[in-house]
Amino acid sequence: MSAKANRVTEAYLADCAAPESGLRHALANLDVSDTKRAAWPRLLPRPVVVDEAEYRAFGRDLVTVFDLVTSLPRRLFDGDFERFRTSLGLDDVHTRLMCRLLGEGPPPLYGRADVYYDGEAFKLLEYNIGSALGGLDMVGTLPKAYLKVPAVAEFAAEHGLGFLDMGSDLAEALRNAGKTIGAGEPVVAILEGPGGMTTYGHQRRAIGELLAEQNVTCLVGEIGDLEFRDGKPYLDGTGIDVILRYYGLEEMLEAPDGVELLEPVFRAHEEGAVVVWTPTNVYSNKGTLAMLSEFSADTTVFTAEERAAIDRVLPWSRMLGRPGAGPDAGRIEECVRRQDQLVFKPTGSYGGKGVVIGQEVDAATWRDTLDAGSRTGSLVQEIVQPNLETVIDPQTGESAEWYALWAAFMTPSGLSGGGVRAIPPGGTTVITMINNPDVRNTCLFTC
């Protein structure tokens, strides 16, 4: 972090060293709704501080990367989307469904960048381009709750702390989406896939509460709860103008009636009865970042400014293979030699599924992973060492260093806030809430 952010963090931690510190016990004194409390079961005992100027500069680079990713079919494949999707290893079924709502142009700027800070700069690991963004319910909302704690409010005023408000930016984006079909104040439905509310209902209701605080009428349910009248979707008897989509394509394909549930939503979107936000996650495929990295030095593809942005934020990344292709022997041997420097990722997965860090496995496992991945669609990426955040246990006062994975949320307004997922050293460094109970979330304050 910058010297400025480090000074503020050190001051916060110094205060937390006292047993009766209001900052040390701020998390226990948060005044939040039952909905939010249920959605945030695993929180780090303190917020994280970031230099706003540094963070916003990185956000501008993320806008550039988004524009570059969504322009790859034109830049690398002469506008031939078929060649683009083949290069990514997308099959016919996935492509047809992903692109059903895309239209002629790129999707709107909306996504979450997963990021490490390597001690000098933010580095982009993954760019989740699409609507199913975990964690946005606490961006802006959790800092507001912290600022209701007198000790935090006093500290924030003394050190000039602020925060970015995801709620207002998201509300504006959804209102603008509704205007495209003539909805003045749109009714928004946050929709999970079949059975999704059982697992993620607390988080989705927390997003609904966040939007309600922005005076957006919002309902929450599953895609199977929709009813259609003259082609328009209704939820709980109320007509829906905008769908904030939290059902993923993979889960819909796994559901027995998933494609049948999608079809009336597709038609309603195509006929202007509803807007699906956002229409596709085709550009979220991790292979797009590998393409950027591979061509980052090509002056015929990217301008000097674009190449500089790629170099600033993106670690070395390469496609290892795609479905139906044979092993890439040359690339595999390179990755075997560089095992301690690389991480393996399936291109189409999410939530850390299938990620293998070279340093954490033996040579035979690493080679087997590379060989299998070259047939199924994957990439390799240079490991970025995450920064450590010092955390003081509120009960014991003991200090520990936690690895931090940063999230930067993007809307059509640009950078709209962020958060941090953290894990104590000692185990895997794959930081995901899905399958690691040691991971904790927290919010960001800017300075």
GROMACS .gro file of C-alpha atoms in nm:
model
  447
    1MET     CA    1   0.000   0.000   0.000
    2SER     CA    2   0.095   0.361  -0.029
    3ALA     CA    3   0.270   0.529   0.264
    4LYS     CA    4  -0.053   0.719   0.329
    5ALA     CA    5  -0.266   0.404   0.359
    6ASN     CA    6   0.000   0.234   0.570
    7ARG     CA    7   0.005   0.525   0.816
    8VAL     CA    8  -0.372   0.511   0.862
    9THR     CA    9  -0.368   0.133   0.904
   10GLU     CA   10  -0.088   0.153   1.160
   11ALA     CA   11  -0.285   0.412   1.357
   12TYR     CA   12  -0.594   0.189   1.351
   13LEU     CA   13  -0.395  -0.113   1.472
   14ALA     CA   14  -0.221   0.090   1.743
   15ASP     CA   15  -0.560   0.187   1.883
   16CYS     CA   16  -0.678  -0.176   1.862
   17ALA     CA   17  -0.388  -0.283   2.086
   18ALA     CA   18  -0.575  -0.146   2.389
   19PRO     CA   19  -0.813  -0.407   2.541
   20GLU     CA   20  -1.103  -0.161   2.572
   21SER     CA   21  -1.049   0.000   2.230
   22GLY     CA   22  -1.368   0.098   2.054
   23LEU     CA   23  -1.203   0.017   1.721
   24ARG     CA   24  -1.097  -0.327   1.841
   25HIS     CA   25  -1.455  -0.417   1.928
   26ALA     CA   26  -1.627  -0.225   1.648
   27LEU     CA   27  -1.735  -0.539   1.462
   28ALA     CA   28  -1.929  -0.665   1.765
   29ASN     CA   29  -2.108  -0.331   1.792
   30LEU     CA   30  -2.230  -0.301   1.433
   31ASP     CA   31  -2.596  -0.203   1.412
   32VAL     CA   32  -2.722  -0.392   1.107
   33SER     CA   33  -3.047  -0.557   1.007
   34ASP     CA   34  -3.113  -0.925   1.062
   35THR     CA   35  -3.098  -0.966   0.683
   36LYS     CA   36  -2.748  -0.823   0.661
   37ARG     CA   37  -2.629  -1.010   0.968
   38ALA     CA   38  -2.742  -1.338   0.815
   39ALA     CA   39  -2.571  -1.249   0.486
   40TRP     CA   40  -2.241  -1.164   0.656
   41PRO     CA   41  -2.166  -1.463   0.882
   42ARG     CA   42  -1.786  -1.450   0.851
   43LEU     CA   43  -1.636  -1.102   0.883
   44LEU     CA   44  -1.278  -0.994   0.949
   45PRO     CA   45  -1.253  -0.795   1.274
   46ARG     CA   46  -1.154  -0.474   1.097
   47PRO     CA   47  -1.195  -0.288   0.768
   48VAL     CA   48  -0.905  -0.239   0.527
   49VAL     CA   49  -0.775   0.102   0.418
   50VAL     CA   50  -0.675   0.185   0.060
   51ASP     CA   51  -0.530   0.498  -0.098
   52GLU     CA   52  -0.820   0.637  -0.302
   53ALA     CA   53  -0.600   0.789  -0.574
   54GLU     CA   54  -0.412   0.462  -0.624
   55TYR     CA   55  -0.734   0.259  -0.621
   56ARG     CA   56  -0.911   0.486  -0.870
   57ALA     CA   57  -0.612   0.476  -1.105
   58PHE     CA   58  -0.634   0.098  -1.099
   59GLY     CA   59  -1.008   0.128  -1.165
   60ARG     CA   60  -0.937   0.327  -1.480
   61ASP     CA   61  -0.709   0.047  -1.598
   62LEU     CA   62  -0.990  -0.202  -1.527
   63VAL     CA   63  -1.220  -0.002  -1.755
   64THR     CA   64  -0.953  -0.026  -2.026
   65VAL     CA   65  -0.916  -0.401  -1.974
   66PHE     CA   66  -1.293  -0.445  -1.995
   67ASP     CA   67  -1.303  -0.254  -2.322
   68LEU     CA   68  -1.015  -0.461  -2.458
   69VAL     CA   69  -1.166  -0.795  -2.354
   70THR     CA   70  -1.499  -0.715  -2.514
   71SER     CA   71  -1.324  -0.602  -2.832
   72LEU     CA   72  -1.120  -0.922  -2.875
   73PRO     CA   73  -1.345  -1.071  -3.146
   74ARG     CA   74  -1.284  -0.762  -3.358
   75ARG     CA   75  -0.917  -0.715  -3.278
   76LEU     CA   76  -0.795  -1.075  -3.303
   77PHE     CA   77  -1.055  -1.250  -3.520
   78ASP     CA   78  -1.168  -0.984  -3.771
   79GLY     CA   79  -1.507  -0.968  -3.602
   80ASP     CA   80  -1.565  -1.343  -3.649
   81PHE     CA   81  -1.730  -1.444  -3.322
   82GLU     CA   82  -1.729  -1.809  -3.426
   83ARG     CA   83  -1.348  -1.813  -3.437
   84PHE     CA   84  -1.332  -1.624  -3.108
   85ARG     CA   85  -1.549  -1.867  -2.919
   86THR     CA   86  -1.372  -2.166  -3.076
   87SER     CA   87  -1.042  -2.028  -2.956
   88LEU     CA   88  -1.187  -2.006  -2.604
   89GLY     CA   89  -1.315  -2.363  -2.630
   90LEU     CA   90  -1.684  -2.274  -2.597
   91ASP     CA   91  -1.911  -2.545  -2.734
   92ASP     CA   92  -2.225  -2.489  -2.940
   93VAL     CA   93  -2.469  -2.522  -2.650
   94HIS     CA   94  -2.289  -2.278  -2.421
   95THR     CA   95  -2.231  -2.029  -2.701
   96ARG     CA   96  -2.592  -2.030  -2.816
   97LEU     CA   97  -2.724  -1.967  -2.465
   98MET     CA   98  -2.454  -1.718  -2.367
   99CYS     CA   99  -2.512  -1.509  -2.677
  100ARG     CA  100  -2.889  -1.530  -2.694
  101LEU     CA  101  -2.929  -1.190  -2.528
  102LEU     CA  102  -2.603  -1.026  -2.627
  103GLY     CA  103  -2.722  -0.830  -2.930
  104GLU     CA  104  -2.484  -0.654  -3.162
  105GLY     CA  105  -2.253  -0.476  -2.921
  106PRO     CA  106  -2.056  -0.561  -2.607
  107PRO     CA  107  -2.230  -0.604  -2.271
  108PRO     CA  108  -2.251  -0.309  -2.029
  109LEU     CA  109  -1.957  -0.249  -1.798
  110TYR     CA  110  -2.041  -0.457  -1.495
  111GLY     CA  111  -1.828  -0.703  -1.306
  112ARG     CA  112  -1.593  -0.783  -1.023
  113ALA     CA  113  -1.217  -0.794  -1.063
  114ASP     CA  114  -1.037  -1.029  -0.823
  115VAL     CA  115  -0.703  -0.874  -0.740
  116TYR     CA  116  -0.385  -0.916  -0.539
  117TYR     CA  117  -0.170  -0.627  -0.425
  118ASP     CA  118   0.191  -0.741  -0.473
  119GLY     CA  119   0.351  -0.474  -0.256
  120GLU     CA  120   0.383  -0.221  -0.536
  121ALA     CA  121   0.069  -0.241  -0.750
  122PHE     CA  122  -0.268  -0.410  -0.793
  123LYS     CA  123  -0.260  -0.716  -1.020
  124LEU     CA  124  -0.566  -0.859  -1.192
  125LEU     CA  125  -0.618  -1.232  -1.138
  126GLU     CA  126  -0.969  -1.278  -1.276
  127TYR     CA  127  -1.238  -1.051  -1.421
  128ASN     CA  128  -1.589  -1.172  -1.345
  129ILE     CA  129  -1.778  -0.994  -1.623
  130GLY     CA  130  -2.147  -1.054  -1.569
  131SER     CA  131  -2.419  -1.007  -1.311
  132ALA     CA  132  -2.367  -1.289  -1.059
  133LEU     CA  133  -2.130  -1.094  -0.836
  134GLY     CA  134  -2.079  -1.217  -0.483
  135GLY     CA  135  -1.999  -0.964  -0.214
  136LEU     CA  136  -2.156  -0.651  -0.358
  137ASP     CA  137  -2.416  -0.643  -0.078
  138MET     CA  138  -2.152  -0.522   0.169
  139VAL     CA  139  -1.981  -0.269  -0.062
  140GLY     CA  140  -2.084   0.066   0.078
  141THR     CA  141  -2.331  -0.091   0.321
  142LEU     CA  142  -2.072  -0.232   0.563
  143PRO     CA  143  -1.870   0.093   0.577
  144LYS     CA  144  -2.192   0.280   0.658
  145ALA     CA  145  -2.255   0.038   0.945
  146TYR     CA  146  -1.900   0.085   1.074
  147LEU     CA  147  -1.940   0.462   1.069
  148LYS     CA  148  -2.234   0.434   1.310
  149VAL     CA  149  -1.987   0.308   1.573
  150PRO     CA  150  -1.867   0.623   1.753
  151ALA     CA  151  -1.502   0.515   1.773
  152VAL     CA  152  -1.491   0.441   1.401
  153ALA     CA  153  -1.667   0.765   1.312
  154GLU     CA  154  -1.417   0.961   1.520
  155PHE     CA  155  -1.121   0.779   1.363
  156ALA     CA  156  -1.262   0.828   1.012
  157ALA     CA  157  -1.309   1.201   1.069
  158GLU     CA  158  -0.956   1.239   1.207
  159HIS     CA  159  -0.795   1.057   0.913
  160GLY     CA  160  -1.026   1.169   0.632
  161LEU     CA  161  -1.167   0.827   0.552
  162GLY     CA  162  -1.444   0.770   0.298
  163PHE     CA  163  -1.586   0.487   0.091
  164LEU     CA  164  -1.725   0.415  -0.253
  165ASP     CA  165  -2.099   0.350  -0.263
  166MET     CA  166  -2.189   0.050  -0.479
  167GLY     CA  167  -2.558   0.085  -0.396
  168SER     CA  168  -2.611   0.420  -0.565
  169ASP     CA  169  -2.413   0.319  -0.875
  170LEU     CA  170  -2.598  -0.011  -0.910
  171ALA     CA  171  -2.934   0.161  -0.863
  172GLU     CA  172  -2.848   0.410  -1.137
  173ALA     CA  173  -2.743   0.130  -1.373
  174LEU     CA  174  -3.065  -0.063  -1.317
  175ARG     CA  175  -3.278   0.248  -1.361
  176ASN     CA  176  -3.103   0.322  -1.689
  177ALA     CA  177  -3.158  -0.037  -1.799
  178GLY     CA  178  -3.528  -0.003  -1.726
  179LYS     CA  179  -3.549   0.314  -1.934
  180THR     CA  180  -3.454   0.116  -2.246
  181ILE     CA  181  -3.797  -0.050  -2.230
  182GLY     CA  182  -3.982   0.259  -2.111
  183ALA     CA  183  -3.990   0.179  -1.739
  184GLY     CA  184  -3.986   0.500  -1.539
  185GLU     CA  185  -3.905   0.357  -1.195
  186PRO     CA  186  -3.830  -0.007  -1.270
  187VAL     CA  187  -3.931  -0.304  -1.059
  188VAL     CA  188  -3.621  -0.519  -1.020
  189ALA     CA  189  -3.615  -0.892  -0.954
  190ILE     CA  190  -3.302  -1.054  -0.812
  191LEU     CA  191  -3.326  -1.410  -0.941
  192GLU     CA  192  -3.138  -1.721  -0.833
  193GLY     CA  193  -3.133  -2.051  -1.018
  194PRO     CA  194  -3.337  -2.356  -0.915
  195GLY     CA  195  -3.277  -2.417  -0.545
  196GLY     CA  196  -3.040  -2.122  -0.523
  197MET     CA  197  -3.234  -1.937  -0.254
  198THR     CA  198  -3.172  -2.224  -0.014
  199THR     CA  199  -2.797  -2.162  -0.032
  200TYR     CA  200  -2.773  -1.794  -0.119
  201GLY     CA  201  -3.105  -1.649  -0.006
  202HIS     CA  202  -2.952  -1.438   0.272
  203GLN     CA  203  -2.708  -1.271   0.033
  204ARG     CA  204  -2.973  -1.203  -0.232
  205ARG     CA  205  -3.212  -1.053   0.023
  206ALA     CA  206  -2.927  -0.833   0.145
  207ILE     CA  207  -2.883  -0.700  -0.211
  208GLY     CA  208  -3.257  -0.637  -0.221
  209GLU     CA  209  -3.228  -0.440   0.100
  210LEU     CA  210  -2.934  -0.244  -0.043
  211LEU     CA  211  -3.142  -0.146  -0.348
  212ALA     CA  212  -3.444  -0.065  -0.134
  213GLU     CA  213  -3.223   0.186   0.052
  214GLN     CA  214  -3.180   0.351  -0.291
  215ASN     CA  215  -3.560   0.360  -0.336
  216VAL     CA  216  -3.556   0.082  -0.594
  217THR     CA  217  -3.853  -0.155  -0.576
  218CYS     CA  218  -3.693  -0.498  -0.557
  219LEU     CA  219  -3.820  -0.855  -0.528
  220VAL     CA  220  -3.613  -1.167  -0.465
  221GLY     CA  221  -3.674  -1.522  -0.582
  222GLU     CA  222  -3.577  -1.801  -0.819
  223ILE     CA  223  -3.616  -1.808  -1.194
  224GLY     CA  224  -3.871  -2.087  -1.153
  225ASP     CA  225  -4.092  -1.855  -0.946
  226LEU     CA  226  -4.163  -1.632  -1.246
  227GLU     CA  227  -4.504  -1.628  -1.409
  228PHE     CA  228  -4.559  -1.484  -1.755
  229ARG     CA  229  -4.861  -1.284  -1.868
  230ASP     CA  230  -4.865  -1.181  -2.232
  231GLY     CA  231  -4.492  -1.238  -2.239
  232LYS     CA  232  -4.406  -1.022  -1.937
  233PRO     CA  233  -4.254  -1.183  -1.626
  234TYR     CA  234  -4.424  -1.146  -1.287
  235LEU     CA  235  -4.290  -1.234  -0.944
  236ASP     CA  236  -4.525  -1.257  -0.648
  237GLY     CA  237  -4.791  -1.099  -0.867
  238THR     CA  238  -4.582  -0.793  -0.956
  239GLY     CA  239  -4.463  -0.716  -1.308
  240ILE     CA  240  -4.084  -0.717  -1.348
  241ASP     CA  241  -3.893  -0.465  -1.558
  242VAL     CA  242  -3.531  -0.560  -1.487
  243ILE     CA  243  -3.386  -0.896  -1.387
  244LEU     CA  244  -3.062  -0.887  -1.188
  245ARG     CA  245  -2.942  -1.230  -1.292
  246TYR     CA  246  -2.785  -1.455  -1.030
  247TYR     CA  247  -2.853  -1.781  -1.210
  248GLY     CA  248  -2.543  -1.908  -1.389
  249LEU     CA  249  -2.542  -2.095  -1.717
  250GLU     CA  250  -2.374  -2.405  -1.574
  251GLU     CA  251  -2.633  -2.447  -1.301
  252MET     CA  252  -2.917  -2.393  -1.549
  253LEU     CA  253  -2.775  -2.663  -1.775
  254GLU     CA  254  -2.746  -2.898  -1.479
  255ALA     CA  255  -3.108  -2.842  -1.373
  256PRO     CA  256  -3.355  -3.087  -1.535
  257ASP     CA  257  -3.575  -2.805  -1.666
  258GLY     CA  258  -3.309  -2.531  -1.676
  259VAL     CA  259  -3.323  -2.455  -2.049
  260GLU     CA  260  -3.704  -2.454  -2.042
  261LEU     CA  261  -3.695  -2.200  -1.759
  262LEU     CA  262  -3.458  -1.978  -1.957
  263GLU     CA  263  -3.661  -1.971  -2.278
  264PRO     CA  264  -3.950  -1.741  -2.169
  265VAL     CA  265  -3.698  -1.505  -2.009
  266PHE     CA  266  -3.504  -1.494  -2.337
  267ARG     CA  267  -3.822  -1.414  -2.529
  268ALA     CA  268  -3.929  -1.144  -2.283
  269HIS     CA  269  -3.590  -0.977  -2.314
  270GLU     CA  270  -3.591  -1.000  -2.694
  271GLU     CA  271  -3.942  -0.858  -2.713
  272GLY     CA  272  -3.869  -0.566  -2.478
  273ALA     CA  273  -4.090  -0.687  -2.195
  274VAL     CA  274  -3.796  -0.707  -1.952
  275VAL     CA  275  -3.424  -0.630  -1.943
  276VAL     CA  276  -3.191  -0.905  -1.823
  277TRP     CA  277  -2.896  -0.746  -1.642
  278THR     CA  278  -2.647  -0.842  -1.762
  279PRO     CA  279  -2.720  -1.045  -2.074
  280THR     CA  280  -2.413  -1.270  -2.095
  281ASN     CA  281  -2.099  -1.390  -1.921
  282VAL     CA  282  -1.918  -1.503  -2.236
  283TYR     CA  283  -1.640  -1.250  -2.178
  284SER     CA  284  -1.588  -1.373  -1.822
  285ASN     CA  285  -1.409  -1.678  -1.960
  286LYS     CA  286  -1.057  -1.669  -1.815
  287GLY     CA  287  -0.908  -1.737  -2.158
  288THR     CA  288  -0.978  -1.376  -2.256
  289LEU     CA  289  -0.712  -1.254  -2.012
  290ALA     CA  290  -0.466  -1.505  -2.156
  291MET     CA  291  -0.536  -1.358  -2.500
  292LEU     CA  292  -0.464  -1.007  -2.372
  293SER     CA  293  -0.140  -1.122  -2.215
  294GLU     CA  294  -0.025  -1.315  -2.521
  295PHE     CA  295  -0.076  -1.020  -2.757
  296SER     CA  296   0.021  -0.746  -2.510
  297ALA     CA  297   0.334  -0.660  -2.707
  298ASP     CA  298   0.169  -0.665  -3.051
  299THR     CA  299   0.164  -0.310  -3.185
  300THR     CA  300  -0.080  -0.412  -3.461
  301VAL     CA  301  -0.342  -0.513  -3.203
  302PHE     CA  302  -0.311  -0.266  -2.916
  303THR     CA  303  -0.204   0.098  -2.889
  304ALA     CA  304   0.087   0.202  -2.671
  305GLU     CA  305  -0.155   0.320  -2.400
  306GLU     CA  306  -0.347  -0.007  -2.410
  307ARG     CA  307  -0.031  -0.215  -2.393
  308ALA     CA  308   0.086  -0.011  -2.095
  309ALA     CA  309  -0.243  -0.074  -1.913
  310ILE     CA  310  -0.218  -0.448  -1.976
  311ASP     CA  311   0.140  -0.455  -1.851
  312ARG     CA  312   0.051  -0.259  -1.538
  313VAL     CA  313  -0.227  -0.486  -1.417
  314LEU     CA  314  -0.209  -0.830  -1.580
  315PRO     CA  315   0.035  -1.107  -1.482
  316TRP     CA  316   0.182  -1.325  -1.757
  317SER     CA  317  -0.101  -1.559  -1.863
  318ARG     CA  318  -0.135  -1.820  -2.138
  319MET     CA  319  -0.400  -2.059  -2.266
  320LEU     CA  320  -0.296  -2.417  -2.202
  321GLY     CA  321  -0.558  -2.587  -2.413
  322ARG     CA  322  -0.924  -2.614  -2.501
  323PRO     CA  323  -1.187  -2.891  -2.514
  324GLY     CA  324  -1.123  -3.145  -2.787
  325ALA     CA  325  -0.763  -3.044  -2.844
  326GLY     CA  326  -0.465  -3.269  -2.781
  327PRO     CA  327  -0.197  -3.195  -2.522
  328ASP     CA  328   0.013  -2.887  -2.587
  329ALA     CA  329   0.348  -3.058  -2.528
  330GLY     CA  330   0.563  -2.746  -2.561
  331ARG     CA  331   0.352  -2.540  -2.324
  332ILE     CA  332   0.330  -2.825  -2.074
  333GLU     CA  333   0.708  -2.863  -2.063
  334GLU     CA  334   0.747  -2.488  -2.011
  335CYS     CA  335   0.499  -2.501  -1.723
  336VAL     CA  336   0.673  -2.804  -1.571
  337ARG     CA  337   0.998  -2.606  -1.563
  338ARG     CA  338   0.821  -2.307  -1.407
  339GLN     CA  339   0.605  -2.502  -1.159
  340ASP     CA  340   0.692  -2.286  -0.858
  341GLN     CA  341   0.603  -1.969  -1.050
  342LEU     CA  342   0.261  -2.067  -1.189
  343VAL     CA  343  -0.100  -2.128  -1.100
  344PHE     CA  344  -0.336  -2.345  -1.310
  345LYS     CA  345  -0.699  -2.241  -1.370
  346PRO     CA  346  -0.983  -2.401  -1.569
  347THR     CA  347  -1.108  -2.132  -1.806
  348GLY     CA  348  -1.480  -2.172  -1.748
  349SER     CA  349  -1.501  -2.239  -1.374
  350TYR     CA  350  -1.567  -2.003  -1.084
  351GLY     CA  351  -1.525  -1.983  -0.709
  352GLY     CA  352  -1.176  -2.128  -0.712
  353LYS     CA  353  -1.293  -2.462  -0.851
  354GLY     CA  354  -1.010  -2.661  -1.007
  355VAL     CA  355  -0.742  -2.403  -0.926
  356VAL     CA  356  -0.403  -2.564  -0.857
  357ILE     CA  357  -0.103  -2.366  -0.732
  358GLY     CA  358   0.225  -2.511  -0.850
  359GLN     CA  359   0.403  -2.449  -0.520
  360GLU     CA  360   0.141  -2.649  -0.330
  361VAL     CA  361   0.155  -2.983  -0.516
  362ASP     CA  362   0.421  -3.238  -0.610
  363ALA     CA  363   0.571  -3.261  -0.959
  364ALA     CA  364   0.363  -3.562  -1.067
  365THR     CA  365   0.035  -3.397  -0.965
  366TRP     CA  366   0.135  -3.077  -1.141
  367ARG     CA  367   0.215  -3.256  -1.467
  368ASP     CA  368  -0.107  -3.458  -1.454
  369THR     CA  369  -0.304  -3.137  -1.394
  370LEU     CA  370  -0.141  -2.967  -1.692
  371ASP     CA  371  -0.195  -3.267  -1.920
  372ALA     CA  372  -0.564  -3.298  -1.830
  373GLY     CA  373  -0.616  -2.923  -1.848
  374SER     CA  374  -0.475  -2.900  -2.198
  375ARG     CA  375  -0.768  -3.116  -2.313
  376THR     CA  376  -1.050  -2.949  -2.121
  377GLY     CA  377  -0.980  -2.577  -2.143
  378SER     CA  378  -0.747  -2.402  -1.902
  379LEU     CA  379  -0.483  -2.137  -1.858
  380VAL     CA  380  -0.167  -2.088  -1.657
  381GLN     CA  381  -0.074  -1.762  -1.490
  382GLU     CA  382   0.224  -1.628  -1.305
  383ILE     CA  383   0.174  -1.638  -0.931
  384VAL     CA  384   0.127  -1.300  -0.767
  385GLN     CA  385   0.219  -1.293  -0.399
  386PRO     CA  386  -0.067  -1.130  -0.206
  387ASN     CA  387  -0.008  -0.862   0.052
  388LEU     CA  388  -0.056  -0.931   0.419
  389GLU     CA  389  -0.302  -0.744   0.640
  390THR     CA  390  -0.239  -0.737   1.014
  391VAL     CA  391  -0.544  -0.836   1.219
  392ILE     CA  392  -0.582  -0.811   1.596
  393ASP     CA  393  -0.812  -1.066   1.757
  394PRO     CA  394  -1.073  -0.867   1.956
  395GLN     CA  395  -1.088  -1.125   2.236
  396THR     CA  396  -0.721  -1.217   2.286
  397GLY     CA  397  -0.542  -0.913   2.147
  398GLU     CA  398  -0.313  -1.141   1.951
  399SER     CA  399  -0.185  -1.012   1.617
  400ALA     CA  400  -0.181  -1.224   1.298
  401GLU     CA  401  -0.102  -1.165   0.933
  402TRP     CA  402  -0.374  -1.254   0.680
  403TYR     CA  403  -0.340  -1.292   0.303
  404ALA     CA  404  -0.572  -1.045   0.127
  405LEU     CA  405  -0.764  -1.096  -0.196
  406TRP     CA  406  -0.910  -0.767  -0.314
  407ALA     CA  407  -1.232  -0.722  -0.508
  408ALA     CA  408  -1.295  -0.420  -0.729
  409PHE     CA  409  -1.655  -0.378  -0.843
  410MET     CA  410  -1.727  -0.208  -1.172
  411THR     CA  411  -2.048  -0.050  -1.302
  412PRO     CA  412  -2.114   0.178  -1.602
  413SER     CA  413  -1.995   0.458  -1.371
  414GLY     CA  414  -1.652   0.293  -1.347
  415LEU     CA  415  -1.498   0.177  -1.020
  416SER     CA  416  -1.782   0.153  -0.768
  417GLY     CA  417  -1.619   0.011  -0.460
  418GLY     CA  418  -1.451  -0.295  -0.332
  419GLY     CA  419  -1.388  -0.536  -0.052
  420VAL     CA  420  -1.138  -0.786   0.078
  421ARG     CA  421  -1.147  -1.159   0.138
  422ALA     CA  422  -0.870  -1.275   0.368
  423ILE     CA  423  -0.726  -1.600   0.499
  424PRO     CA  424  -0.463  -1.672   0.764
  425PRO     CA  425  -0.135  -1.814   0.633
  426GLY     CA  426  -0.067  -2.182   0.680
  427GLY     CA  427  -0.297  -2.351   0.431
  428THR     CA  428  -0.382  -2.303   0.066
  429THR     CA  429  -0.369  -1.953  -0.077
  430VAL     CA  430  -0.680  -2.014  -0.292
  431ILE     CA  431  -0.912  -1.762  -0.128
  432THR     CA  432  -1.277  -1.850  -0.192
  433MET     CA  433  -1.583  -1.833   0.031
  434ILE     CA  434  -1.734  -2.144  -0.132
  435ASN     CA  435  -1.515  -2.417   0.010
  436ASN     CA  436  -1.285  -2.257   0.266
  437PRO     CA  437  -1.437  -2.188   0.610
  438ASP     CA  438  -1.131  -1.990   0.721
  439VAL     CA  439  -1.195  -1.707   0.473
  440ARG     CA  440  -1.327  -1.380   0.615
  441ASN     CA  441  -1.477  -1.076   0.437
  442THR     CA  442  -1.444  -0.709   0.512
  443CYS     CA  443  -1.499  -0.370   0.351
  444LEU     CA  444  -1.275  -0.090   0.229
  445PHE     CA  445  -1.229   0.263   0.352
  446THR     CA  446  -1.049   0.509   0.126
  447CYS     CA  447  -0.799   0.767   0.247
   0.00000   0.00000   0.00000
